[in-house]
């Protein structure tokens, strides 16, 4: 059991939480474009009133799109962890924490949405371009967090510094 806990990396879990957050809300933001004409065009007001089931289905789609984003982020995180020989349990812990926080609505969108929706303010309210730009920026930031070499070196942190010193000391001497 001790070896299982030694494989946990708090830095990796925190970085994964940040990336998962970005992907979750990016996919939710982009999902508003799914049935955009029905949801936002003024000419569709009567249809929205007469078809409440369609609106409920659209809202359910928007909520579930975040889960698809979470799964996409987990898959990318798993590939990075597999390439770097990090333990898979770190990603699973981040995934479970993210899913639980999103399920209960405690993942902080109400506090940070103003920052991540700021680029959409360049366009008309609820415009296609506003949703598209905000979603793409959040996906780009999420990919940057998952794939950046600086972030990877931060995750490896003291482990990489200690590994460099140990390899020099434990390296066998060359003999002729």
mmCIF file of C-alpha atoms in Angstrom:
data_model
loop_
_atom_site.group_PDB
_atom_site.id
_atom_site.type_symbol
_atom_site.label_atom_id
_atom_site.label_comp_id
_atom_site.label_asym_id
_atom_site.label_seq_id
_atom_site.Cartn_x
_atom_site.Cartn_y
_atom_site.Cartn_z
ATOM 1 C CA UNK A 1 0.000 0.000 0.000
ATOM 2 C CA UNK A 2 2.914 2.307 0.615
ATOM 3 C CA UNK A 3 3.989 2.157 -3.030
ATOM 4 C CA UNK A 4 0.513 3.236 -4.156
ATOM 5 C CA UNK A 5 0.667 6.414 -2.072
ATOM 6 C CA UNK A 6 4.213 7.130 -3.212
ATOM 7 C CA UNK A 7 2.908 7.309 -6.797
ATOM 8 C CA UNK A 8 0.528 10.154 -5.984
ATOM 9 C CA UNK A 9 1.645 13.561 -7.190
ATOM 10 C CA UNK A 10 -0.234 16.550 -5.765
ATOM 11 C CA UNK A 11 1.128 18.889 -8.445
ATOM 12 C CA UNK A 12 -0.157 16.642 -11.207
ATOM 13 C CA UNK A 13 -3.566 16.360 -9.567
ATOM 14 C CA UNK A 14 -3.866 20.162 -9.279
ATOM 15 C CA UNK A 15 -2.749 20.734 -12.884
ATOM 16 C CA UNK A 16 -5.245 18.107 -14.054
ATOM 17 C CA UNK A 17 -8.007 19.818 -12.053
ATOM 18 C CA UNK A 18 -7.255 23.115 -13.800
ATOM 19 C CA UNK A 19 -7.219 21.517 -17.254
ATOM 20 C CA UNK A 20 -10.366 19.501 -16.542
ATOM 21 C CA UNK A 21 -12.136 22.679 -15.415
ATOM 22 C CA UNK A 22 -11.203 24.445 -18.636
ATOM 23 C CA UNK A 23 -12.326 21.556 -20.824
ATOM 24 C CA UNK A 24 -15.577 21.056 -18.914
ATOM 25 C CA UNK A 25 -16.700 24.642 -19.324
ATOM 26 C CA UNK A 26 -15.303 24.980 -22.861
ATOM 27 C CA UNK A 27 -17.449 22.103 -24.037
ATOM 28 C CA UNK A 28 -20.448 23.528 -22.224
ATOM 29 C CA UNK A 29 -19.879 26.926 -23.828
ATOM 30 C CA UNK A 30 -19.543 25.410 -27.293
ATOM 31 C CA UNK A 31 -22.657 23.310 -26.780
ATOM 32 C CA UNK A 32 -24.795 26.454 -26.782
ATOM 33 C CA UNK A 33 -24.220 26.428 -30.537
ATOM 34 C CA UNK A 34 -25.947 23.028 -30.861
ATOM 35 C CA UNK A 35 -29.455 24.430 -31.387
ATOM 36 C CA UNK A 36 -28.544 28.095 -31.524
ATOM 37 C CA UNK A 37 -31.415 29.233 -33.741
ATOM 38 C CA UNK A 38 -34.034 27.732 -31.452
ATOM 39 C CA UNK A 39 -32.453 29.010 -28.247
ATOM 40 C CA UNK A 40 -31.585 32.583 -29.212
ATOM 41 C CA UNK A 41 -33.327 33.902 -32.294
ATOM 42 C CA UNK A 42 -36.170 36.298 -31.430
ATOM 43 C CA UNK A 43 -38.294 34.826 -34.221
ATOM 44 C CA UNK A 44 -38.265 31.467 -32.406
ATOM 45 C CA UNK A 45 -39.869 32.858 -29.243
ATOM 46 C CA UNK A 46 -43.226 31.224 -29.962
ATOM 47 C CA UNK A 47 -41.548 27.909 -30.737
ATOM 48 C CA UNK A 48 -39.715 28.047 -27.387
ATOM 49 C CA UNK A 49 -43.030 28.656 -25.615
ATOM 50 C CA UNK A 50 -44.836 25.895 -27.496
ATOM 51 C CA UNK A 51 -42.038 23.328 -27.342
ATOM 52 C CA UNK A 52 -40.831 23.194 -23.719
ATOM 53 C CA UNK A 53 -39.600 19.620 -24.189
ATOM 54 C CA UNK A 54 -37.217 20.721 -26.936
ATOM 55 C CA UNK A 55 -35.837 23.465 -24.706
ATOM 56 C CA UNK A 56 -35.427 20.963 -21.852
ATOM 57 C CA UNK A 57 -33.580 18.615 -24.209
ATOM 58 C CA UNK A 58 -31.296 21.441 -25.308
ATOM 59 C CA UNK A 59 -30.514 22.369 -21.713
ATOM 60 C CA UNK A 60 -29.795 18.720 -20.899
ATOM 61 C CA UNK A 61 -27.467 18.541 -23.916
ATOM 62 C CA UNK A 62 -25.597 21.612 -22.662
ATOM 63 C CA UNK A 63 -25.175 20.075 -19.202
ATOM 64 C CA UNK A 64 -23.977 16.756 -20.620
ATOM 65 C CA UNK A 65 -21.534 18.416 -23.033
ATOM 66 C CA UNK A 66 -19.400 19.365 -20.050
ATOM 67 C CA UNK A 67 -19.093 15.682 -19.178
ATOM 68 C CA UNK A 68 -17.886 14.928 -22.700
ATOM 69 C CA UNK A 69 -15.284 17.666 -22.278
ATOM 70 C CA UNK A 70 -14.232 16.127 -18.990
ATOM 71 C CA UNK A 71 -13.761 12.731 -20.635
ATOM 72 C CA UNK A 72 -11.794 14.319 -23.498
ATOM 73 C CA UNK A 73 -9.500 16.074 -21.019
ATOM 74 C CA UNK A 74 -9.027 12.844 -19.074
ATOM 75 C CA UNK A 75 -8.031 10.952 -22.234
ATOM 76 C CA UNK A 76 -5.468 13.626 -23.152
ATOM 77 C CA UNK A 77 -4.189 13.638 -19.572
ATOM 78 C CA UNK A 78 -3.909 9.863 -19.597
ATOM 79 C CA UNK A 79 -1.818 9.914 -22.797
ATOM 80 C CA UNK A 80 0.514 12.547 -21.335
ATOM 81 C CA UNK A 81 0.834 10.614 -18.069
ATOM 82 C CA UNK A 82 1.498 7.394 -19.948
ATOM 83 C CA UNK A 83 4.197 9.080 -22.045
ATOM 84 C CA UNK A 84 5.865 10.586 -18.961
ATOM 85 C CA UNK A 85 5.564 7.395 -16.876
ATOM 86 C CA UNK A 86 3.348 9.052 -14.293
ATOM 87 C CA UNK A 87 0.940 6.883 -12.380
ATOM 88 C CA UNK A 88 -2.583 6.627 -13.810
ATOM 89 C CA UNK A 89 -4.170 7.045 -10.374
ATOM 90 C CA UNK A 90 -3.434 10.804 -10.347
ATOM 91 C CA UNK A 91 -5.667 11.347 -13.370
ATOM 92 C CA UNK A 92 -8.429 9.172 -11.932
ATOM 93 C CA UNK A 93 -8.392 11.124 -8.669
ATOM 94 C CA UNK A 94 -8.606 14.416 -10.592
ATOM 95 C CA UNK A 95 -11.426 13.055 -12.756
ATOM 96 C CA UNK A 96 -13.478 11.893 -9.760
ATOM 97 C CA UNK A 97 -12.949 15.170 -7.899
ATOM 98 C CA UNK A 98 -13.902 17.214 -10.973
ATOM 99 C CA UNK A 99 -16.963 15.125 -11.745
ATOM 100 C CA UNK A 100 -18.160 15.313 -8.136
ATOM 101 C CA UNK A 101 -17.647 19.066 -7.887
ATOM 102 C CA UNK A 102 -19.438 19.643 -11.195
ATOM 103 C CA UNK A 103 -22.301 17.388 -10.174
ATOM 104 C CA UNK A 104 -22.925 19.442 -7.056
ATOM 105 C CA UNK A 105 -22.249 22.762 -8.820
ATOM 106 C CA UNK A 106 -19.263 23.621 -6.640
ATOM 107 C CA UNK A 107 -16.650 23.953 -9.367
ATOM 108 C CA UNK A 108 -16.464 27.745 -9.323
ATOM 109 C CA UNK A 109 -17.959 28.795 -12.634
ATOM 110 C CA UNK A 110 -20.018 31.475 -10.926
ATOM 111 C CA UNK A 111 -16.818 33.126 -9.673
ATOM 112 C CA UNK A 112 -14.663 32.855 -12.794
ATOM 113 C CA UNK A 113 -17.089 33.016 -15.705
ATOM 114 C CA UNK A 114 -16.570 36.762 -16.107
ATOM 115 C CA UNK A 115 -12.886 36.236 -16.860
ATOM 116 C CA UNK A 116 -13.383 33.448 -19.375
ATOM 117 C CA UNK A 117 -16.418 35.036 -21.031
ATOM 118 C CA UNK A 118 -14.633 38.395 -21.461
ATOM 119 C CA UNK A 119 -13.571 37.710 -25.085
ATOM 120 C CA UNK A 120 -17.215 37.144 -26.014
ATOM 121 C CA UNK A 121 -18.018 40.702 -24.928
ATOM 122 C CA UNK A 122 -16.405 41.912 -28.157
ATOM 123 C CA UNK A 123 -19.462 40.562 -29.983
ATOM 124 C CA UNK A 124 -23.197 40.983 -29.513
ATOM 125 C CA UNK A 125 -24.662 39.219 -26.454
ATOM 126 C CA UNK A 126 -25.337 35.522 -27.108
ATOM 127 C CA UNK A 127 -23.719 35.672 -30.543
ATOM 128 C CA UNK A 128 -22.301 32.633 -32.293
ATOM 129 C CA UNK A 129 -18.845 34.193 -32.430
ATOM 130 C CA UNK A 130 -18.895 34.985 -28.725
ATOM 131 C CA UNK A 131 -19.575 31.367 -27.775
ATOM 132 C CA UNK A 132 -17.112 30.072 -30.349
ATOM 133 C CA UNK A 133 -14.254 32.355 -29.305
ATOM 134 C CA UNK A 134 -14.751 31.711 -25.566
ATOM 135 C CA UNK A 135 -14.912 27.946 -26.044
ATOM 136 C CA UNK A 136 -11.871 27.784 -28.300
ATOM 137 C CA UNK A 137 -9.819 29.953 -25.919
ATOM 138 C CA UNK A 138 -10.679 27.698 -22.969
ATOM 139 C CA UNK A 139 -9.779 24.561 -24.950
ATOM 140 C CA UNK A 140 -6.494 26.165 -26.016
ATOM 141 C CA UNK A 141 -5.679 27.076 -22.411
ATOM 142 C CA UNK A 142 -6.586 23.550 -21.289
ATOM 143 C CA UNK A 143 -4.293 22.033 -23.913
ATOM 144 C CA UNK A 144 -1.553 24.453 -22.918
ATOM 145 C CA UNK A 145 -1.900 23.381 -19.288
ATOM 146 C CA UNK A 146 -1.783 19.689 -20.205
ATOM 147 C CA UNK A 147 0.973 19.786 -22.831
ATOM 148 C CA UNK A 148 3.297 22.665 -21.901
ATOM 149 C CA UNK A 149 6.903 21.717 -21.182
ATOM 150 C CA UNK A 150 7.097 24.273 -18.364
ATOM 151 C CA UNK A 151 4.047 22.770 -16.691
ATOM 152 C CA UNK A 152 5.481 19.273 -17.128
ATOM 153 C CA UNK A 153 8.757 20.356 -15.530
ATOM 154 C CA UNK A 154 6.738 21.944 -12.684
ATOM 155 C CA UNK A 155 4.895 18.649 -12.165
ATOM 156 C CA UNK A 156 8.097 16.670 -12.089
ATOM 157 C CA UNK A 157 9.556 19.339 -9.770
ATOM 158 C CA UNK A 158 11.994 18.039 -7.180
ATOM 159 C CA UNK A 159 11.782 14.538 -8.593
ATOM 160 C CA UNK A 160 13.653 15.526 -11.763
ATOM 161 C CA UNK A 161 16.289 17.484 -9.822
ATOM 162 C CA UNK A 162 16.873 14.595 -7.432
ATOM 163 C CA UNK A 163 16.979 12.111 -10.285
ATOM 164 C CA UNK A 164 19.746 14.077 -11.974
ATOM 165 C CA UNK A 165 21.893 14.073 -8.831
ATOM 166 C CA UNK A 166 21.258 10.401 -8.118
ATOM 167 C CA UNK A 167 22.110 9.263 -11.602
ATOM 168 C CA UNK A 168 25.515 10.899 -11.291
ATOM 169 C CA UNK A 169 26.248 9.242 -7.936
ATOM 170 C CA UNK A 170 24.931 5.793 -8.749
ATOM 171 C CA UNK A 171 26.441 5.605 -12.187
ATOM 172 C CA UNK A 172 29.089 2.890 -12.364
ATOM 173 C CA UNK A 173 32.607 4.031 -13.073
ATOM 174 C CA UNK A 174 33.974 3.393 -16.471
ATOM 175 C CA UNK A 175 36.709 0.799 -16.634
ATOM 176 C CA UNK A 176 38.988 -0.148 -19.462
#
